Amino acid sequence: MRSAGRRVPVLLVLLSLLLVAADRWWPLTPLRSFGSVVYGPIEDASSAVARWASGGGARERLEAENARLRGELLAARRNAAAPVTGPATGTATGPGPTAGLAGYRVVAAHAIGFGSDQTVTLDVGTGAGVAGDMTVVDRDGLVGRVVRAGPTTSTVRLPTAASASVGARLEGSREVGLVTGVPEKGLLRLSLLNSDAAVRAGDRVVTLGSQGMRPYVPDVPVGVVIKVEGTPGALTRTALVRPFARFTALDLVTVVLSGPDPLPGGEEGPG
């Protein structure tokens, strides 16, 4: 055991001398080349990660530029495919959910991003007059409300979000209630203030409207009742509602910028 222990240092010294001699008389270029082939890509990847991590500002500028270019590319399609508006920014004039918005100032937009938190990114922002707490609709019905607006893009919270709540009413009986999101099912829950209110599957739900028309304008189609929930003794009557808008297939939408201009005599326009 002791002799073996003495041999180990001797072997290490000899190995060191051999390596020194090899470095002097035997070129190590092939070995270095092999090392560069193996480790070069790793170093390049590390450098790329470092450059990416330090380029946050540039990345944000590129994202903003991408959104602007996307908006320009879609502008022609928007103007051709949006019967609810005249120019890209104008007044609602056509059929669909905006039929009740005649005289409202609106701007057309496209959905360009979808968030896991039940939000959608639009390709218009403050540069087009968009601001927070504005109603967003599409051909089918309510899409949501603007929660953030930047210079060229804006973020819309869908009514199916867990944190969303929309004043609503039954279109037929005009019974008033509140719609909240059921994100795990992609549905809405309507809670009517009148616990004895008559409600059945097939009833249509529309927005109640907000003071000053923000965040929601009145009478925008929200969805249709698909199931009345049994809640004996509850203070409210609840029902599940399927949204009219297809939130997973959004494309062209309309942002309501403002209500109709007042008519002479202090009366407001239609809507």
GROMACS .gro file of C-alpha atoms in nm:
model
  271
    1MET     CA    1   0.000   0.000   0.000
    2ARG     CA    2   0.283   0.240   0.095
    3SER     CA    3   0.481   0.161  -0.223
    4ALA     CA    4   0.169   0.225  -0.433
    5GLY     CA    5   0.120   0.559  -0.259
    6ARG     CA    6   0.480   0.657  -0.340
    7ARG     CA    7   0.437   0.564  -0.707
    8VAL     CA    8   0.143   0.800  -0.766
    9PRO     CA    9   0.340   1.129  -0.722
   10VAL     CA   10   0.620   0.991  -0.939
   11LEU     CA   11   0.375   0.904  -1.217
   12LEU     CA   12   0.218   1.248  -1.197
   13VAL     CA   13   0.559   1.414  -1.230
   14LEU     CA   14   0.644   1.200  -1.533
   15LEU     CA   15   0.307   1.277  -1.693
   16SER     CA   16   0.365   1.649  -1.644
   17LEU     CA   17   0.708   1.625  -1.808
   18LEU     CA   18   0.559   1.436  -2.103
   19LEU     CA   19   0.290   1.702  -2.151
   20VAL     CA   20   0.552   1.979  -2.144
   21ALA     CA   21   0.764   1.793  -2.399
   22ALA     CA   22   0.462   1.728  -2.619
   23ASP     CA   23   0.368   2.095  -2.609
   24ARG     CA   24   0.721   2.185  -2.718
   25TRP     CA   25   0.796   1.925  -2.986
   26TRP     CA   26   0.450   1.802  -3.094
   27PRO     CA   27   0.216   2.071  -3.228
   28LEU     CA   28  -0.119   2.075  -3.052
   29THR     CA   29  -0.298   2.250  -3.337
   30PRO     CA   30  -0.520   1.949  -3.414
   31LEU     CA   31  -0.626   1.933  -3.051
   32ARG     CA   32  -0.693   2.305  -3.038
   33SER     CA   33  -0.895   2.277  -3.360
   34PHE     CA   34  -1.097   1.997  -3.210
   35GLY     CA   35  -1.160   2.208  -2.901
   36SER     CA   36  -1.278   2.501  -3.107
   37VAL     CA   37  -1.519   2.277  -3.298
   38VAL     CA   38  -1.664   2.140  -2.976
   39TYR     CA   39  -1.670   2.454  -2.764
   40GLY     CA   40  -1.705   2.722  -3.033
   41PRO     CA   41  -2.080   2.680  -3.080
   42ILE     CA   42  -2.130   2.684  -2.705
   43GLU     CA   43  -1.937   3.011  -2.676
   44ASP     CA   44  -2.131   3.159  -2.969
   45ALA     CA   45  -2.459   3.060  -2.806
   46SER     CA   46  -2.350   3.212  -2.475
   47SER     CA   47  -2.253   3.533  -2.652
   48ALA     CA   48  -2.586   3.543  -2.830
   49VAL     CA   49  -2.770   3.503  -2.500
   50ALA     CA   50  -2.564   3.782  -2.347
   51ARG     CA   51  -2.634   4.009  -2.644
   52TRP     CA   52  -3.006   3.924  -2.624
   53ALA     CA   53  -3.017   3.994  -2.249
   54SER     CA   54  -2.847   4.330  -2.291
   55GLY     CA   55  -3.065   4.434  -2.586
   56GLY     CA   56  -3.398   4.483  -2.410
   57GLY     CA   57  -3.448   4.835  -2.541
   58ALA     CA   58  -3.370   4.734  -2.897
   59ARG     CA   59  -3.609   4.443  -2.868
   60GLU     CA   60  -3.891   4.670  -2.757
   61ARG     CA   61  -3.823   4.904  -3.048
   62LEU     CA   62  -3.831   4.611  -3.289
   63GLU     CA   63  -4.163   4.492  -3.145
   64ALA     CA   64  -4.313   4.839  -3.181
   65GLU     CA   65  -4.184   4.866  -3.538
   66ASN     CA   66  -4.323   4.522  -3.616
   67ALA     CA   67  -4.666   4.626  -3.487
   68ARG     CA   68  -4.654   4.945  -3.694
   69LEU     CA   69  -4.559   4.759  -4.011
   70ARG     CA   70  -4.826   4.498  -3.949
   71GLY     CA   71  -5.082   4.775  -3.915
   72GLU     CA   72  -4.973   4.930  -4.244
   73LEU     CA   73  -4.988   4.595  -4.423
   74LEU     CA   74  -5.338   4.531  -4.292
   75ALA     CA   75  -5.468   4.882  -4.358
   76ALA     CA   76  -5.592   4.805  -4.709
   77ARG     CA   77  -5.766   4.490  -4.592
   78ARG     CA   78  -5.916   4.676  -4.298
   79ASN     CA   79  -6.070   4.948  -4.514
   80ALA     CA   80  -6.206   4.694  -4.762
   81ALA     CA   81  -6.345   4.449  -4.506
   82ALA     CA   82  -6.493   4.682  -4.244
   83PRO     CA   83  -6.854   4.760  -4.343
   84VAL     CA   84  -6.917   4.913  -4.002
   85THR     CA   85  -6.697   5.213  -4.067
   86GLY     CA   86  -6.625   5.458  -4.341
   87PRO     CA   87  -6.251   5.533  -4.318
   88ALA     CA   88  -6.022   5.356  -4.072
   89THR     CA   89  -6.133   5.615  -3.818
   90GLY     CA   90  -6.488   5.739  -3.863
   91THR     CA   91  -6.846   5.687  -3.754
   92ALA     CA   92  -7.031   5.358  -3.730
   93THR     CA   93  -7.275   5.322  -4.018
   94GLY     CA   94  -7.324   4.955  -4.105
   95PRO     CA   95  -7.500   4.639  -3.985
   96GLY     CA   96  -7.397   4.399  -3.710
   97PRO     CA   97  -7.336   4.486  -3.343
   98THR     CA   98  -7.248   4.842  -3.443
   99ALA     CA   99  -7.591   4.899  -3.594
  100GLY     CA  100  -7.691   5.049  -3.258
  101LEU     CA  101  -7.378   5.265  -3.258
  102ALA     CA  102  -7.483   5.493  -3.542
  103GLY     CA  103  -7.311   5.827  -3.492
  104TYR     CA  104  -7.044   5.689  -3.258
  105ARG     CA  105  -6.681   5.764  -3.344
  106VAL     CA  106  -6.498   5.436  -3.397
  107VAL     CA  107  -6.168   5.303  -3.528
  108ALA     CA  108  -6.110   4.965  -3.693
  109ALA     CA  109  -5.829   4.742  -3.571
  110HIS     CA  110  -5.690   4.391  -3.601
  111ALA     CA  111  -5.610   4.143  -3.326
  112ILE     CA  112  -5.236   4.074  -3.352
  113GLY     CA  113  -5.167   3.891  -3.027
  114PHE     CA  114  -5.339   3.675  -2.768
  115GLY     CA  115  -5.237   3.652  -2.402
  116SER     CA  116  -5.278   3.362  -2.161
  117ASP     CA  117  -5.445   3.605  -1.920
  118GLN     CA  118  -5.752   3.645  -2.144
  119THR     CA  119  -5.624   3.956  -2.319
  120VAL     CA  120  -5.585   4.051  -2.684
  121THR     CA  121  -5.339   4.296  -2.843
  122LEU     CA  122  -5.468   4.530  -3.114
  123ASP     CA  123  -5.264   4.709  -3.381
  124VAL     CA  124  -5.394   5.055  -3.289
  125GLY     CA  125  -5.307   5.279  -2.995
  126THR     CA  126  -5.312   5.635  -2.873
  127GLY     CA  127  -5.196   5.754  -3.213
  128ALA     CA  128  -5.537   5.650  -3.347
  129GLY     CA  129  -5.727   5.798  -3.051
  130VAL     CA  130  -5.752   5.477  -2.848
  131ALA     CA  131  -5.741   5.508  -2.469
  132GLY     CA  132  -5.820   5.297  -2.165
  133ASP     CA  133  -6.178   5.200  -2.081
  134MET     CA  134  -6.306   5.197  -2.438
  135THR     CA  135  -6.551   4.938  -2.571
  136VAL     CA  136  -6.429   4.691  -2.832
  137VAL     CA  137  -6.668   4.491  -3.053
  138ASP     CA  138  -6.655   4.276  -3.364
  139ARG     CA  139  -6.917   4.158  -3.614
  140ASP     CA  140  -7.063   3.916  -3.360
  141GLY     CA  141  -7.070   4.113  -3.037
  142LEU     CA  142  -6.872   4.239  -2.740
  143VAL     CA  143  -6.497   4.171  -2.745
  144GLY     CA  144  -6.405   4.355  -2.425
  145ARG     CA  145  -6.259   4.677  -2.295
  146VAL     CA  146  -5.926   4.850  -2.350
  147VAL     CA  147  -5.712   4.822  -2.036
  148ARG     CA  148  -5.384   4.965  -2.173
  149ALA     CA  149  -5.298   5.179  -2.471
  150GLY     CA  150  -4.954   5.256  -2.613
  151PRO     CA  151  -4.862   5.470  -2.913
  152THR     CA  152  -4.923   5.196  -3.172
  153THR     CA  153  -5.085   4.905  -2.987
  154SER     CA  154  -5.343   4.848  -2.714
  155THR     CA  155  -5.447   4.565  -2.484
  156VAL     CA  156  -5.806   4.447  -2.447
  157ARG     CA  157  -5.936   4.237  -2.159
  158LEU     CA  158  -6.192   3.981  -2.271
  159PRO     CA  159  -6.515   3.944  -2.071
  160THR     CA  160  -6.424   3.578  -2.008
  161ALA     CA  161  -6.130   3.686  -1.787
  162ALA     CA  162  -6.170   3.597  -1.421
  163SER     CA  163  -6.128   3.964  -1.324
  164ALA     CA  164  -6.377   4.096  -1.581
  165SER     CA  165  -6.726   4.221  -1.497
  166VAL     CA  166  -6.976   4.379  -1.733
  167GLY     CA  167  -7.307   4.541  -1.650
  168ALA     CA  168  -7.567   4.360  -1.859
  169ARG     CA  169  -7.937   4.301  -1.911
  170LEU     CA  170  -8.165   4.053  -2.081
  171GLU     CA  171  -8.253   4.192  -2.422
  172GLY     CA  172  -8.618   4.091  -2.399
  173SER     CA  173  -8.728   4.160  -2.040
  174ARG     CA  174  -8.458   4.425  -1.978
  175GLU     CA  175  -8.383   4.264  -1.641
  176VAL     CA  176  -8.053   4.399  -1.509
  177GLY     CA  177  -7.756   4.198  -1.388
  178LEU     CA  178  -7.380   4.149  -1.400
  179VAL     CA  179  -7.176   3.931  -1.633
  180THR     CA  180  -6.850   3.781  -1.503
  181GLY     CA  181  -6.594   3.557  -1.669
  182VAL     CA  182  -6.566   3.180  -1.643
  183PRO     CA  183  -6.225   3.143  -1.811
  184GLU     CA  184  -6.184   2.770  -1.756
  185LYS     CA  185  -6.494   2.711  -1.971
  186GLY     CA  186  -6.466   3.007  -2.206
  187LEU     CA  187  -6.811   3.115  -2.089
  188LEU     CA  188  -6.977   3.396  -1.895
  189ARG     CA  189  -7.198   3.390  -1.589
  190LEU     CA  190  -7.496   3.624  -1.572
  191SER     CA  191  -7.618   3.717  -1.223
  192LEU     CA  192  -7.957   3.890  -1.238
  193LEU     CA  193  -8.041   4.126  -0.952
  194ASN     CA  194  -8.399   4.001  -0.946
  195SER     CA  195  -8.385   3.647  -0.807
  196ASP     CA  196  -8.735   3.585  -0.946
  197ALA     CA  197  -8.655   3.710  -1.296
  198ALA     CA  198  -8.769   3.484  -1.577
  199VAL     CA  199  -8.473   3.358  -1.777
  200ARG     CA  200  -8.434   3.059  -2.003
  201ALA     CA  201  -8.191   2.910  -2.250
  202GLY     CA  202  -8.188   3.108  -2.572
  203ASP     CA  203  -8.236   3.449  -2.408
  204ARG     CA  204  -7.998   3.711  -2.548
  205VAL     CA  205  -7.780   3.924  -2.319
  206VAL     CA  206  -7.666   4.278  -2.406
  207THR     CA  207  -7.452   4.538  -2.230
  208LEU     CA  208  -7.618   4.768  -1.978
  209GLY     CA  209  -7.394   5.063  -2.061
  210SER     CA  210  -7.176   5.284  -1.844
  211GLN     CA  211  -7.191   5.647  -1.744
  212GLY     CA  212  -7.017   5.852  -2.009
  213MET     CA  213  -7.022   5.548  -2.242
  214ARG     CA  214  -6.703   5.408  -2.083
  215PRO     CA  215  -6.598   5.141  -2.040
  216TYR     CA  216  -6.909   4.995  -2.207
  217VAL     CA  217  -7.162   5.147  -2.441
  218PRO     CA  218  -7.521   5.018  -2.408
  219ASP     CA  219  -7.699   4.740  -2.597
  220VAL     CA  220  -7.397   4.566  -2.747
  221PRO     CA  221  -7.474   4.193  -2.792
  222VAL     CA  222  -7.284   3.991  -2.531
  223GLY     CA  223  -7.407   3.633  -2.566
  224VAL     CA  224  -7.690   3.384  -2.533
  225VAL     CA  225  -7.806   3.196  -2.223
  226ILE     CA  226  -7.727   2.825  -2.253
  227LYS     CA  227  -7.808   2.706  -1.901
  228VAL     CA  228  -8.000   2.843  -1.604
  229GLU     CA  229  -7.826   2.747  -1.281
  230GLY     CA  230  -8.028   2.620  -0.990
  231THR     CA  231  -7.961   2.840  -0.688
  232PRO     CA  232  -8.253   2.798  -0.443
  233GLY     CA  233  -8.266   3.074  -0.184
  234ALA     CA  234  -7.999   3.282  -0.358
  235LEU     CA  235  -8.034   3.659  -0.374
  236THR     CA  236  -7.962   3.655  -0.748
  237ARG     CA  237  -8.061   3.443  -1.046
  238THR     CA  238  -7.764   3.303  -1.235
  239ALA     CA  239  -7.718   3.155  -1.580
  240LEU     CA  240  -7.430   3.049  -1.802
  241VAL     CA  241  -7.389   3.252  -2.119
  242ARG     CA  242  -7.204   3.163  -2.438
  243PRO     CA  243  -7.037   3.475  -2.586
  244PHE     CA  244  -7.135   3.577  -2.937
  245ALA     CA  245  -6.778   3.677  -3.022
  246ARG     CA  246  -6.533   3.396  -3.098
  247PHE     CA  247  -6.241   3.505  -2.883
  248THR     CA  248  -6.005   3.239  -3.017
  249ALA     CA  249  -6.060   3.354  -3.377
  250LEU     CA  250  -6.063   3.734  -3.349
  251ASP     CA  251  -5.946   3.935  -3.648
  252LEU     CA  252  -6.114   4.261  -3.743
  253VAL     CA  253  -6.259   4.454  -3.448
  254THR     CA  254  -6.392   4.801  -3.379
  255VAL     CA  255  -6.293   5.030  -3.092
  256VAL     CA  256  -6.556   5.283  -2.984
  257LEU     CA  257  -6.376   5.614  -2.934
  258SER     CA  258  -6.670   5.827  -2.820
  259GLY     CA  259  -7.047   5.850  -2.812
  260PRO     CA  260  -7.261   6.030  -3.068
  261ASP     CA  261  -7.245   6.407  -3.090
  262PRO     CA  262  -7.532   6.582  -2.908
  263LEU     CA  263  -7.813   6.698  -3.133
  264PRO     CA  264  -7.944   7.056  -3.128
  265GLY     CA  265  -8.162   7.108  -2.823
  266GLY     CA  266  -7.939   6.903  -2.593
  267GLU     CA  267  -8.060   6.561  -2.713
  268GLU     CA  268  -7.811   6.291  -2.799
  269GLY     CA  269  -7.801   6.103  -3.123
  270PRO     CA  270  -7.919   5.744  -3.162
  271GLY     CA  271  -7.757   5.468  -2.957
   0.00000   0.00000   0.00000
